[in-house]
């Protein structure tokens, strides 16, 4: 049993911020605990004051606010999966919850923890990227917003300060004819082979692509939108030969970011396969 | 060592405990409450042997901080049967030979119980999804799924 831990559960966000202002340096925020508890057990948790934010009202709820879609940081993956609001306005995010871990983990794991863990393979990240999401955090010096693509500065390193709490994610709601999230590779074993992708697309009556957003997760140290591929496909019919070409372009873009590492022998065909799989339901065969 | 005072319901009874701040719910359930039905397989959320139901939802007790049980309703496998007899899920597990060593059984039961609480008439694929986080290394999943299916409340009546 970990004997040197402390536990604190503030009842308001203000109280939590106050706590972090003095103890932030020795504190680990805990929400669902599905990452923190694994680290605690492995003896890898350095900051052992546990600050439980899972019940803060300020971090809960999924709602439309004006033109934006707001998802509280303590919203669980199970809640994301069940949300009709997300199914309509952020369908790829809703779908990423379907194959996230197990039912037991989905009941606890939060979106804030998924981003806060700063693992390059967080499943919620590619969907957040295609919705141009911003992360909202609150700390002693007030509130700030950061684009989701700038949260991670590298694998397991991130921009959230020790005295800050993620409160919510603000998404651009987009209803799409087609949206999906797909991943390959196992979680811990062979972490290097993990790869994920979120896509969202509209087509006109002839099948030409009128809107496309694509983001790649896990392959690159920080998440990225695949704008070159999006531009390449825009206005065209996604016929199988064209999708092959787009897949090659995608792999080139990935290599441009990561450099040619040894894992590329696996990753290059894998990412192309993943790309063709995710778009296969919308491919035109005429 | 800091202790945290928590009050919660265990299988319908109120309890108050002082738990170590860093203890898992599984440690408290097994060692302080003496309820040994919940098992520790992996301790890291991958096997489901520790599955319990907290406020109606299946969770891994090994990944839950005991302090987080405060104010919650906890149901463990010991709370499934009532004086009248075993829970239908338990009956069907026996009937359909879904238990060999039994290590995974409490977790499977609790995952299924939570599914039934959420959905009166789950389809087979929903059952499969609900127990996907429960690993069984001896029986094989067909008997387990069949047993759960046979216990679906709608099917019994
Ligand atoms: C068996 C298993 C399977 C898994 N499968 C998947 C999977 O398929 N896909 C996937 O993406 N992940 C997976 N995970 C990882 C994990 O479940 C997710 O990353 C989850 O979203 C973390 O959320 P949490 O609330 O449990 O985080 P916690 O463990 O509570 O916290 C994680 C990190 O985020 C920080 N944090 C949490 N909330 C906040 C906040 N509000 N503000 C600032 N920092 C915060 C914590 O300090 C910590 O560093 C799996 C984990 C396990 C154990
Ligand atoms: S012991 Fe908790 S999931 Fe394995
Ligand atoms: S019966 Fe032995 S692990 Fe399932």
Short mmCIF file of C-alpha atoms and ligand atoms in Angstrom, two decimals:
data_model
loop_
_atom_site.label_atom_id
_atom_site.label_comp_id
_atom_site.label_asym_id
_atom_site.label_seq_id
_atom_site.Cartn_x
_atom_site.Cartn_y
_atom_site.Cartn_z
CA UNK A 1 0.00 0.00 0.00
CA UNK A 2 1.31 3.44 -0.83
CA UNK A 3 1.93 4.93 2.57
CA UNK A 4 3.09 8.39 1.68
CA UNK A 5 0.09 9.58 -0.31
CA UNK A 6 -2.36 12.24 0.70
CA UNK A 7 -5.85 12.71 -0.70
CA UNK A 8 -7.87 15.84 -1.05
CA UNK A 9 -11.27 16.32 -2.68
CA UNK A 10 -12.15 19.98 -3.09
CA UNK A 11 -15.82 20.86 -3.46
CA UNK A 12 -15.34 23.79 -5.82
CA UNK A 13 -12.97 24.67 -8.63
CA UNK A 14 -11.83 27.74 -6.69
CA UNK A 15 -10.84 25.53 -3.77
CA UNK A 16 -8.95 23.20 -6.11
CA UNK A 17 -7.07 26.13 -7.68
CA UNK A 18 -6.15 27.43 -4.21
CA UNK A 19 -4.80 24.03 -3.26
CA UNK A 20 -2.65 23.84 -6.38
CA UNK A 21 -1.37 27.39 -5.89
CA UNK A 22 0.47 26.23 -2.77
CA UNK A 23 0.92 22.50 -3.32
CA UNK A 24 0.96 22.23 -7.12
CA UNK A 25 4.58 21.11 -7.17
CA UNK A 26 3.86 17.97 -5.14
CA UNK A 27 0.40 17.25 -6.44
CA UNK A 28 -1.05 14.89 -9.02
CA UNK A 29 -4.55 15.61 -10.18
CA UNK A 30 -6.70 12.49 -10.25
CA UNK A 31 -9.96 12.19 -12.18
CA UNK A 32 -10.88 8.65 -13.27
CA UNK A 33 -7.51 7.40 -12.05
CA UNK A 34 -7.09 4.90 -14.90
CA UNK A 35 -3.65 6.28 -15.70
CA UNK A 36 -2.71 7.63 -12.26
CA UNK A 37 -3.48 4.39 -10.41
CA UNK A 38 -1.37 2.37 -12.81
CA UNK A 39 1.56 4.73 -12.17
CA UNK A 40 0.94 4.68 -8.42
CA UNK A 41 1.04 0.89 -8.34
CA UNK A 42 4.21 0.79 -10.42
CA UNK A 43 5.88 3.22 -8.01
CA UNK A 44 6.19 5.74 -10.83
CA UNK A 45 4.04 8.47 -9.34
CA UNK A 46 6.39 11.18 -8.16
CA UNK A 47 3.93 13.79 -6.90
CA UNK A 48 1.94 12.00 -4.24
CA UNK A 49 -0.64 14.51 -3.08
CA UNK A 50 -3.71 13.34 -4.90
CA UNK A 51 -6.21 16.04 -5.78
CA UNK A 52 -9.53 14.50 -6.83
CA UNK A 53 -11.31 16.63 -9.42
CA UNK A 54 -13.74 13.96 -10.58
CA UNK A 55 -16.74 15.43 -8.78
CA UNK A 56 -16.25 19.12 -9.52
CA UNK A 57 -19.47 20.46 -11.08
CA UNK A 58 -17.43 22.99 -13.04
CA UNK A 59 -15.78 20.11 -14.94
CA UNK A 60 -18.94 18.22 -15.81
CA UNK A 61 -21.51 18.23 -18.60
CA UNK A 62 -21.70 18.33 -22.39
CA UNK A 63 -23.53 21.35 -23.84
CA UNK A 64 -23.91 23.73 -26.75
CA UNK A 65 -22.93 27.28 -25.84
CA UNK A 66 -23.70 29.64 -28.68
CA UNK A 67 -21.70 28.45 -31.68
CA UNK A 68 -19.54 26.11 -29.64
CA UNK A 69 -19.74 22.65 -28.18
CA UNK A 70 -18.38 22.40 -24.64
CA UNK A 71 -17.26 19.10 -23.12
CA UNK A 72 -16.31 19.20 -19.43
CA UNK A 73 -12.92 17.75 -18.52
CA UNK A 74 -14.41 15.26 -16.05
CA UNK A 75 -16.86 13.85 -18.60
CA UNK A 76 -16.25 10.10 -18.87
CA UNK A 77 -15.77 8.09 -22.04
CA UNK A 78 -19.04 6.26 -21.20
CA UNK A 79 -20.84 9.61 -21.13
CA UNK A 80 -19.22 10.57 -24.42
CA UNK A 81 -20.38 7.31 -25.94
CA UNK A 82 -23.97 7.84 -24.79
CA UNK A 83 -24.26 11.51 -25.73
CA UNK A 84 -26.79 12.31 -28.50
CA UNK A 85 -25.36 15.85 -28.61
CA UNK A 86 -21.92 14.49 -29.50
CA UNK A 87 -23.38 11.96 -31.93
CA UNK A 88 -24.82 14.94 -33.83
CA UNK A 89 -22.14 17.57 -33.48
CA UNK A 90 -18.89 15.65 -32.94
CA UNK A 91 -19.56 12.15 -34.25
CA UNK A 92 -15.91 11.06 -34.48
CA UNK A 93 -15.43 11.88 -30.79
CA UNK A 94 -18.54 9.91 -29.90
CA UNK A 95 -17.29 6.96 -31.97
CA UNK A 96 -13.81 6.94 -30.44
CA UNK A 97 -15.46 6.03 -27.12
CA UNK A 98 -16.92 2.82 -28.59
CA UNK A 99 -13.66 0.88 -28.69
CA UNK A 100 -11.93 2.66 -25.84
CA UNK A 101 -10.52 0.10 -23.39
CA UNK A 102 -13.32 -1.81 -21.61
CA UNK A 103 -16.75 -0.92 -20.20
CA UNK A 104 -15.22 -0.71 -16.71
CA UNK A 105 -12.53 1.74 -17.84
CA UNK A 106 -14.96 3.80 -19.92
CA UNK A 107 -17.10 4.30 -16.81
CA UNK A 108 -14.17 6.02 -15.05
CA UNK A 109 -11.77 7.37 -17.69
CA UNK A 110 -12.26 11.05 -18.47
CA UNK A 111 -11.49 13.14 -21.52
CA UNK A 112 -9.48 15.55 -19.34
CA UNK A 113 -7.35 12.65 -18.10
CA UNK A 114 -6.86 11.38 -21.63
CA UNK A 115 -5.47 14.73 -22.75
CA UNK A 116 -3.77 15.47 -19.41
CA UNK A 117 -1.83 12.22 -19.60
CA UNK A 118 -0.21 13.57 -22.75
CA UNK A 119 0.29 10.14 -24.20
CA UNK A 120 0.72 10.36 -27.96
CA UNK A 121 -1.87 7.61 -28.29
CA UNK A 122 -4.80 9.19 -26.46
CA UNK A 123 -7.85 8.18 -28.45
CA UNK A 124 -9.80 11.39 -27.89
CA UNK A 125 -7.07 13.52 -29.42
CA UNK A 126 -7.51 12.99 -33.19
CA UNK A 127 -11.27 13.68 -32.88
CA UNK A 128 -10.55 16.83 -30.86
CA UNK A 129 -8.07 17.92 -33.54
CA UNK A 130 -10.60 17.67 -36.38
CA UNK A 131 -13.01 19.79 -34.35
CA UNK A 132 -10.34 22.48 -33.90
CA UNK A 133 -10.80 22.04 -30.16
CA UNK A 134 -9.33 24.29 -27.54
CA UNK A 135 -8.41 23.14 -24.07
CA UNK A 136 -9.56 25.46 -21.31
CA UNK A 137 -7.59 25.50 -18.07
CA UNK A 138 -7.78 27.47 -14.88
CA UNK A 139 -4.89 28.26 -12.57
CA UNK A 140 -3.79 30.84 -10.04
CA UNK A 141 -3.27 33.40 -12.77
CA UNK A 142 -6.72 32.87 -14.27
CA UNK A 143 -8.14 31.05 -17.23
CA UNK A 144 -6.50 30.39 -20.56
CA UNK A 145 -7.23 28.51 -23.76
CA UNK A 146 -4.86 26.52 -25.86
CA UNK A 147 -5.43 24.82 -29.23
CA UNK A 148 -5.42 21.04 -28.74
CA UNK A 149 -2.56 20.68 -31.24
CA UNK A 150 -0.35 22.77 -28.94
CA UNK A 151 -1.07 20.97 -25.68
CA UNK A 152 1.56 18.29 -26.15
CA UNK A 153 5.07 19.45 -26.78
CA UNK A 154 6.28 15.90 -27.26
CA UNK A 155 5.42 12.43 -26.03
CA UNK A 156 4.34 12.63 -22.34
CA UNK A 157 5.33 16.29 -22.12
CA UNK A 158 2.71 18.95 -22.08
CA UNK A 159 1.88 22.58 -21.67
CA UNK A 160 -0.34 22.27 -18.63
CA UNK A 161 1.32 23.99 -15.66
CA UNK A 162 1.51 22.35 -12.23
CA UNK A 163 -0.98 24.83 -10.82
CA UNK A 164 -3.50 24.44 -13.61
CA UNK A 165 -6.64 22.32 -13.96
CA UNK A 166 -8.17 21.47 -17.30
CA UNK A 167 -11.82 22.45 -17.01
CA UNK A 168 -13.22 21.83 -20.48
CA UNK A 169 -12.73 21.40 -24.20
CA UNK A 170 -14.39 23.78 -26.59
CA UNK A 171 -15.14 22.24 -29.96
CA UNK A 172 -16.36 23.57 -33.24
CA UNK A 173 -19.56 21.57 -33.78
CA UNK A 174 -19.69 19.97 -37.23
CA UNK A 175 -22.39 17.67 -38.44
CA UNK A 176 -20.96 15.44 -41.15
CA UNK A 177 -22.50 12.88 -43.51
CA UNK A 178 -19.72 10.57 -42.50
CA UNK A 179 -17.39 10.48 -39.51
CA UNK A 180 -15.32 7.78 -37.94
CA UNK A 181 -12.42 6.95 -35.65
CA UNK A 182 -10.23 3.90 -36.19
CA UNK A 183 -7.15 2.56 -34.48
CA UNK A 184 -4.75 -0.30 -34.85
CA UNK A 185 -2.23 -1.84 -32.56
CA UNK A 186 -2.43 -2.84 -28.95
CA UNK A 187 -2.12 -0.48 -26.08
CA UNK A 188 0.89 -1.46 -24.03
CA UNK A 189 2.54 -4.34 -25.79
CA UNK A 190 3.89 -2.97 -29.02
CA UNK A 191 3.01 0.61 -28.13
CA UNK A 192 5.23 1.61 -31.00
CA UNK A 193 2.79 0.11 -33.45
CA UNK A 194 -0.16 2.11 -32.21
CA UNK A 195 -1.84 4.29 -34.72
CA UNK A 196 -5.16 6.09 -34.84
CA UNK A 197 -7.11 8.30 -37.19
CA UNK A 198 -10.22 10.47 -37.10
CA UNK A 199 -12.08 11.50 -40.24
CA UNK A 200 -15.09 13.59 -41.08
CA UNK A 201 -16.48 14.12 -44.56
CA UNK A 202 -19.32 15.49 -46.68
CA UNK A 203 -20.00 14.61 -50.33
CA UNK A 204 -22.20 16.19 -52.99
CA UNK A 205 -24.73 14.21 -55.01
CA UNK A 206 -22.10 13.03 -57.47
CA UNK A 207 -19.95 11.82 -54.63
CA UNK A 208 -17.38 14.63 -54.82
CA UNK A 209 -15.86 15.53 -51.48
CA UNK A 210 -17.07 18.93 -50.30
CA UNK A 211 -15.59 18.82 -46.79
CA UNK A 212 -12.89 16.63 -45.34
CA UNK A 213 -11.02 16.72 -42.08
CA UNK A 214 -8.45 14.14 -41.15
CA UNK A 215 -6.17 13.79 -38.15
CA UNK A 216 -3.56 11.24 -37.28
CA UNK A 217 -2.85 10.14 -33.72
CA UNK A 218 -0.07 8.17 -32.07
CA UNK A 219 2.26 8.14 -35.09
CA UNK A 220 3.65 11.57 -34.59
CA UNK A 221 4.90 12.93 -31.26
CA UNK A 222 2.18 15.54 -31.27
CA UNK A 223 -1.20 15.23 -32.98
CA UNK A 224 -1.62 16.65 -36.44
CA UNK A 225 -4.25 17.56 -38.98
CA UNK A 226 -3.49 16.11 -42.42
CA UNK A 227 -4.15 19.24 -44.41
CA UNK A 228 -2.19 18.26 -47.51
CA UNK A 229 -4.27 15.12 -47.87
CA UNK A 230 -7.48 17.05 -47.21
CA UNK A 231 -6.63 19.57 -49.93
CA UNK A 232 -5.61 16.83 -52.34
CA UNK A 233 -8.99 15.11 -52.03
CA UNK A 234 -11.25 18.13 -51.88
CA UNK A 235 -13.59 18.42 -54.89
CA UNK A 236 -12.71 14.90 -56.08
CA UNK A 237 -14.56 11.61 -56.07
CA UNK A 238 -12.89 9.18 -53.67
CA UNK A 239 -12.32 6.36 -56.16
CA UNK A 240 -10.09 3.49 -55.03
CA UNK A 241 -7.12 4.56 -57.21
CA UNK A 242 -7.32 8.10 -55.88
CA UNK A 243 -7.49 6.85 -52.30
CA UNK A 244 -4.35 4.81 -52.93
CA UNK A 245 -2.60 7.97 -54.07
CA UNK A 246 -3.91 9.96 -51.12
CA UNK A 247 -2.68 7.22 -48.79
CA UNK A 248 0.82 7.55 -50.24
CA UNK A 249 0.70 11.30 -49.75
CA UNK A 250 -0.40 10.75 -46.17
CA UNK A 251 2.52 8.41 -45.48
CA UNK A 252 4.90 10.98 -46.98
CA UNK A 253 3.44 13.66 -44.73
CA UNK A 254 3.86 11.42 -41.70
CA UNK A 255 7.49 10.66 -42.58
CA UNK A 256 8.14 14.36 -43.12
CA UNK A 257 7.11 14.91 -39.50
CA UNK A 258 8.67 11.94 -37.75
CA UNK A 259 11.71 11.39 -39.92
CA UNK A 260 12.62 7.97 -41.31
CA UNK A 261 12.87 5.73 -38.27
CA UNK A 262 13.26 1.99 -38.33
CA UNK A 263 9.59 1.51 -37.42
CA UNK A 264 8.68 3.09 -40.75
CA UNK A 265 8.88 -0.30 -42.45
CA UNK A 266 5.77 -1.19 -40.51
CA UNK A 267 4.21 2.22 -40.20
CA UNK A 268 4.20 3.26 -43.82
CA UNK A 269 1.95 0.47 -45.12
CA UNK A 270 -0.02 0.41 -41.85
CA UNK A 271 -0.99 4.06 -42.02
CA UNK A 272 -2.01 3.66 -45.66
CA UNK A 273 -4.14 0.66 -44.76
CA UNK A 274 -5.73 2.52 -41.88
CA UNK A 275 -6.52 5.44 -44.14
CA UNK A 276 -8.14 3.26 -46.82
CA UNK A 277 -10.08 1.39 -44.17
CA UNK A 278 -11.48 4.50 -42.56
CA UNK A 279 -12.63 5.94 -45.90
CA UNK A 280 -13.77 2.70 -47.50
CA UNK A 281 -17.46 3.27 -46.64
CA UNK A 282 -17.47 6.46 -48.76
CA UNK A 283 -15.38 5.22 -51.69
CA UNK A 284 -16.97 5.68 -55.13
CA UNK A 285 -16.82 2.71 -57.43
CA UNK A 286 -18.06 4.29 -60.65
CA UNK B 1 0.38 7.85 6.61
CA UNK B 2 -2.70 9.99 5.97
CA UNK B 3 -6.04 8.30 6.44
CA UNK B 4 -9.27 9.47 4.88
CA UNK B 5 -12.62 9.06 6.57
CA UNK B 6 -15.19 7.65 4.17
CA UNK B 7 -18.82 6.65 4.53
CA UNK B 8 -20.49 4.50 1.93
CA UNK B 9 -22.94 1.66 1.37
CA UNK B 10 -21.62 -1.87 0.92
CA UNK B 11 -24.13 -4.38 -0.34
CA UNK B 12 -26.94 -2.38 1.20
CA UNK B 13 -25.28 -1.72 4.57
CA UNK B 14 -23.79 1.59 5.66
CA UNK B 15 -20.15 1.55 6.66
CA UNK B 16 -17.73 4.19 7.92
CA UNK B 17 -14.00 3.57 7.61
CA UNK B 18 -10.67 5.35 7.87
CA UNK B 19 -8.72 4.24 4.82
CA UNK B 20 -5.11 4.96 3.86
CA UNK B 21 -5.06 7.79 1.32
CA UNK B 22 -3.16 5.70 -1.22
CA UNK B 23 -5.18 2.47 -0.84
CA UNK B 24 -7.16 1.06 -3.72
CA UNK B 25 -10.82 0.19 -3.35
CA UNK B 26 -9.83 -3.43 -4.00
CA UNK B 27 -7.41 -3.47 -1.04
CA UNK B 28 -10.09 -2.02 1.22
CA UNK B 29 -12.79 -4.38 -0.02
CA UNK B 30 -10.64 -7.47 0.45
CA UNK B 31 -8.53 -6.56 3.45
CA UNK B 32 -10.57 -4.14 5.53
CA UNK B 33 -14.07 -5.37 4.68
CA UNK B 34 -13.00 -9.00 4.37
CA UNK B 35 -14.97 -9.44 1.14
CA UNK B 36 -12.69 -11.77 -0.78
CA UNK B 37 -15.02 -12.39 -3.70
CA UNK B 38 -13.48 -9.56 -5.71
CA UNK B 39 -10.18 -10.85 -7.05
CA UNK B 40 -6.92 -9.24 -7.98
CA UNK B 41 -5.63 -10.58 -11.27
CA UNK B 42 -3.49 -7.94 -12.92
CA UNK B 43 -3.96 -4.92 -10.67
CA UNK B 44 -3.79 -2.59 -13.67
CA UNK B 45 -7.23 -2.58 -15.24
CA UNK B 46 -6.67 -5.26 -17.83
CA UNK B 47 -8.34 -8.44 -16.56
CA UNK B 48 -11.60 -7.39 -14.89
CA UNK B 49 -11.30 -9.90 -12.00
CA UNK B 50 -11.76 -7.02 -9.54
CA UNK B 51 -14.92 -5.65 -11.17
CA UNK B 52 -17.45 -4.22 -8.71
CA UNK B 53 -20.51 -2.05 -9.23
CA UNK B 54 -20.31 1.53 -7.92
CA UNK B 55 -23.47 3.66 -8.19
CA UNK B 56 -24.84 1.25 -10.75
CA UNK B 57 -21.73 1.14 -12.95
CA UNK B 58 -19.14 -1.58 -13.39
CA UNK B 59 -15.64 -0.38 -12.52
CA UNK B 60 -12.23 -1.93 -11.85
CA UNK B 61 -11.73 -1.81 -8.07
CA UNK B 62 -7.95 -2.03 -8.60
CA UNK B 63 -7.98 1.33 -10.40
CA UNK B 64 -10.30 3.03 -7.95
CA UNK B 65 -8.90 4.94 -5.03
CA UNK B 66 -10.66 3.77 -1.86
CA UNK B 67 -11.14 7.41 -0.85
CA UNK B 68 -13.23 7.84 -3.98
CA UNK B 69 -15.85 5.44 -2.59
CA UNK B 70 -17.01 8.11 -0.16
CA UNK B 71 -20.75 8.67 -0.53
CA UNK B 72 -21.15 5.85 -3.07
CA UNK B 73 -23.20 2.69 -3.25
CA UNK B 74 -20.89 -0.29 -3.66
CA UNK B 75 -22.08 -3.72 -4.72
CA UNK B 76 -19.71 -6.67 -4.66
CA UNK B 77 -20.39 -10.26 -5.67
CA UNK B 78 -21.27 -11.03 -2.03
CA UNK B 79 -24.28 -8.76 -2.43
CA UNK B 80 -25.76 -10.50 -5.46
CA UNK B 81 -27.61 -13.37 -3.85
CA UNK B 82 -30.48 -12.68 -1.46
CA UNK B 83 -31.95 -14.86 1.32
CA UNK B 84 -34.30 -16.39 -1.24
CA UNK B 85 -31.36 -17.77 -3.20
CA UNK B 86 -28.79 -17.08 -5.86
CA UNK B 87 -29.16 -14.30 -8.40
CA UNK B 88 -30.41 -15.58 -11.81
CA UNK B 89 -27.00 -14.69 -13.25
CA UNK B 90 -25.35 -16.99 -10.74
CA UNK B 91 -27.88 -19.76 -11.41
CA UNK B 92 -27.31 -19.59 -15.15
CA UNK B 93 -23.53 -19.53 -14.79
CA UNK B 94 -23.77 -22.83 -12.96
CA UNK B 95 -26.36 -24.32 -15.29
CA UNK B 96 -24.38 -23.48 -18.43
CA UNK B 97 -21.01 -24.65 -17.09
CA UNK B 98 -19.56 -21.16 -17.31
CA UNK B 99 -17.27 -21.61 -14.31
CA UNK B 100 -14.06 -23.59 -14.15
CA UNK B 101 -11.51 -22.18 -11.71
CA UNK B 102 -13.94 -19.36 -10.94
CA UNK B 103 -11.33 -16.62 -10.64
CA UNK B 104 -12.97 -14.47 -13.31
CA UNK B 105 -16.53 -15.30 -12.26
CA UNK B 106 -17.18 -12.53 -9.69
CA UNK B 107 -15.99 -9.92 -12.17
CA UNK B 108 -18.06 -11.38 -15.01
CA UNK B 109 -21.12 -11.42 -12.75
CA UNK B 110 -20.68 -7.79 -11.74
CA UNK B 111 -20.15 -6.59 -15.31
CA UNK B 112 -23.30 -8.44 -16.38
CA UNK B 113 -25.26 -7.18 -13.39
CA UNK B 114 -24.39 -3.59 -14.33
CA UNK B 115 -25.43 -4.25 -17.92
CA UNK B 116 -28.81 -5.61 -16.81
CA UNK B 117 -29.30 -2.59 -14.56
CA UNK B 118 -28.75 -0.33 -17.53
CA UNK B 119 -30.61 -2.35 -20.15
CA UNK B 120 -33.52 -4.66 -19.49
CA UNK B 121 -33.10 -6.65 -22.68
CA UNK B 122 -29.51 -6.54 -23.89
CA UNK B 123 -28.67 -8.19 -27.21
CA UNK B 124 -25.88 -10.74 -27.47
CA UNK B 125 -23.48 -8.19 -28.91
CA UNK B 126 -24.17 -5.85 -26.02
CA UNK B 127 -23.37 -8.67 -23.63
CA UNK B 128 -20.12 -9.34 -25.48
CA UNK B 129 -19.19 -5.65 -25.22
CA UNK B 130 -20.09 -5.50 -21.53
CA UNK B 131 -17.78 -8.38 -20.59
CA UNK B 132 -15.00 -7.60 -23.08
CA UNK B 133 -12.96 -6.28 -20.15
CA UNK B 134 -13.26 -9.57 -18.25
CA UNK B 135 -10.64 -12.10 -19.18
CA UNK B 136 -11.19 -15.79 -18.57
CA UNK B 137 -8.29 -18.12 -19.04
CA UNK B 138 -10.06 -21.45 -18.61
CA UNK B 139 -13.73 -21.67 -19.45
CA UNK B 140 -13.91 -20.01 -22.83
CA UNK B 141 -16.23 -17.17 -23.61
CA UNK B 142 -19.02 -19.06 -25.38
CA UNK B 143 -20.38 -20.66 -22.21
CA UNK B 144 -20.04 -17.39 -20.31
CA UNK B 145 -21.92 -15.38 -22.92
CA UNK B 146 -24.58 -18.07 -23.27
CA UNK B 147 -25.09 -18.15 -19.50
CA UNK B 148 -25.48 -14.38 -19.32
CA UNK B 149 -27.85 -14.44 -22.27
CA UNK B 150 -29.96 -17.07 -20.53
CA UNK B 151 -30.19 -14.84 -17.45
CA UNK B 152 -31.49 -11.79 -19.34
CA UNK B 153 -34.50 -10.72 -17.24
CA UNK B 154 -36.80 -10.47 -20.27
CA UNK B 155 -35.99 -14.07 -21.20
CA UNK B 156 -36.88 -15.40 -17.77
CA UNK B 157 -40.33 -14.02 -17.54
C1 LIG C 1 -6.55 -1.30 -19.26
C2 LIG C 1 -6.47 0.09 -19.82
C3 LIG C 1 -6.89 0.32 -21.14
C4 LIG C 1 -6.79 1.60 -21.68
N1 LIG C 1 -7.21 1.78 -22.97
C5 LIG C 1 -7.13 3.01 -23.52
C6 LIG C 1 -7.57 3.22 -24.86
O1 LIG C 1 -8.11 2.31 -25.54
N2 LIG C 1 -7.41 4.45 -25.39
C7 LIG C 1 -6.86 5.48 -24.68
O2 LIG C 1 -6.76 6.58 -25.21
N3 LIG C 1 -6.45 5.31 -23.39
C8 LIG C 1 -6.57 4.10 -22.81
N4 LIG C 1 -6.16 3.93 -21.50
C9 LIG C 1 -5.57 5.05 -20.75
C10 LIG C 1 -6.56 5.84 -19.85
O3 LIG C 1 -7.69 5.07 -19.54
C11 LIG C 1 -6.99 7.14 -20.51
O4 LIG C 1 -5.88 7.94 -20.79
C12 LIG C 1 -8.02 7.92 -19.68
O5 LIG C 1 -8.72 8.81 -20.51
C13 LIG C 1 -7.43 8.71 -18.54
O6 LIG C 1 -8.48 9.40 -17.86
P1 LIG C 1 -8.60 9.37 -16.26
O7 LIG C 1 -9.71 10.27 -15.90
O8 LIG C 1 -8.69 7.98 -15.78
O9 LIG C 1 -7.20 10.02 -15.90
P2 LIG C 1 -6.35 10.01 -14.57
O10 LIG C 1 -5.62 8.75 -14.42
O11 LIG C 1 -7.17 10.47 -13.42
O12 LIG C 1 -5.33 11.18 -14.98
C14 LIG C 1 -4.47 11.05 -16.11
C15 LIG C 1 -3.51 12.23 -16.18
O13 LIG C 1 -4.21 13.43 -16.47
C16 LIG C 1 -4.07 14.37 -15.41
N5 LIG C 1 -5.40 14.98 -15.26
C17 LIG C 1 -6.60 14.34 -15.13
N6 LIG C 1 -7.61 15.22 -15.09
C18 LIG C 1 -7.05 16.45 -15.20
C19 LIG C 1 -7.58 17.77 -15.19
N7 LIG C 1 -8.90 18.02 -15.11
N8 LIG C 1 -6.69 18.82 -15.30
C20 LIG C 1 -5.36 18.59 -15.40
N9 LIG C 1 -4.81 17.35 -15.40
C21 LIG C 1 -5.64 16.31 -15.29
C22 LIG C 1 -3.62 13.57 -14.22
O14 LIG C 1 -2.85 14.34 -13.34
C23 LIG C 1 -2.78 12.50 -14.87
O15 LIG C 1 -1.51 12.98 -15.19
C24 LIG C 1 -6.27 2.67 -20.91
C25 LIG C 1 -5.89 2.46 -19.58
C26 LIG C 1 -5.98 1.18 -19.03
C27 LIG C 1 -5.58 0.97 -17.61
S1 LIG C 2 -7.19 -6.80 -11.06
FE1 LIG C 2 -8.32 -5.10 -11.63
S2 LIG C 2 -8.51 -5.37 -13.73
FE2 LIG C 2 -7.14 -6.94 -13.21
S1 LIG C 3 -13.05 -19.77 -14.95
FE1 LIG C 3 -10.92 -19.64 -14.64
S2 LIG C 3 -10.49 -17.68 -15.39
FE2 LIG C 3 -12.52 -17.90 -15.97
#
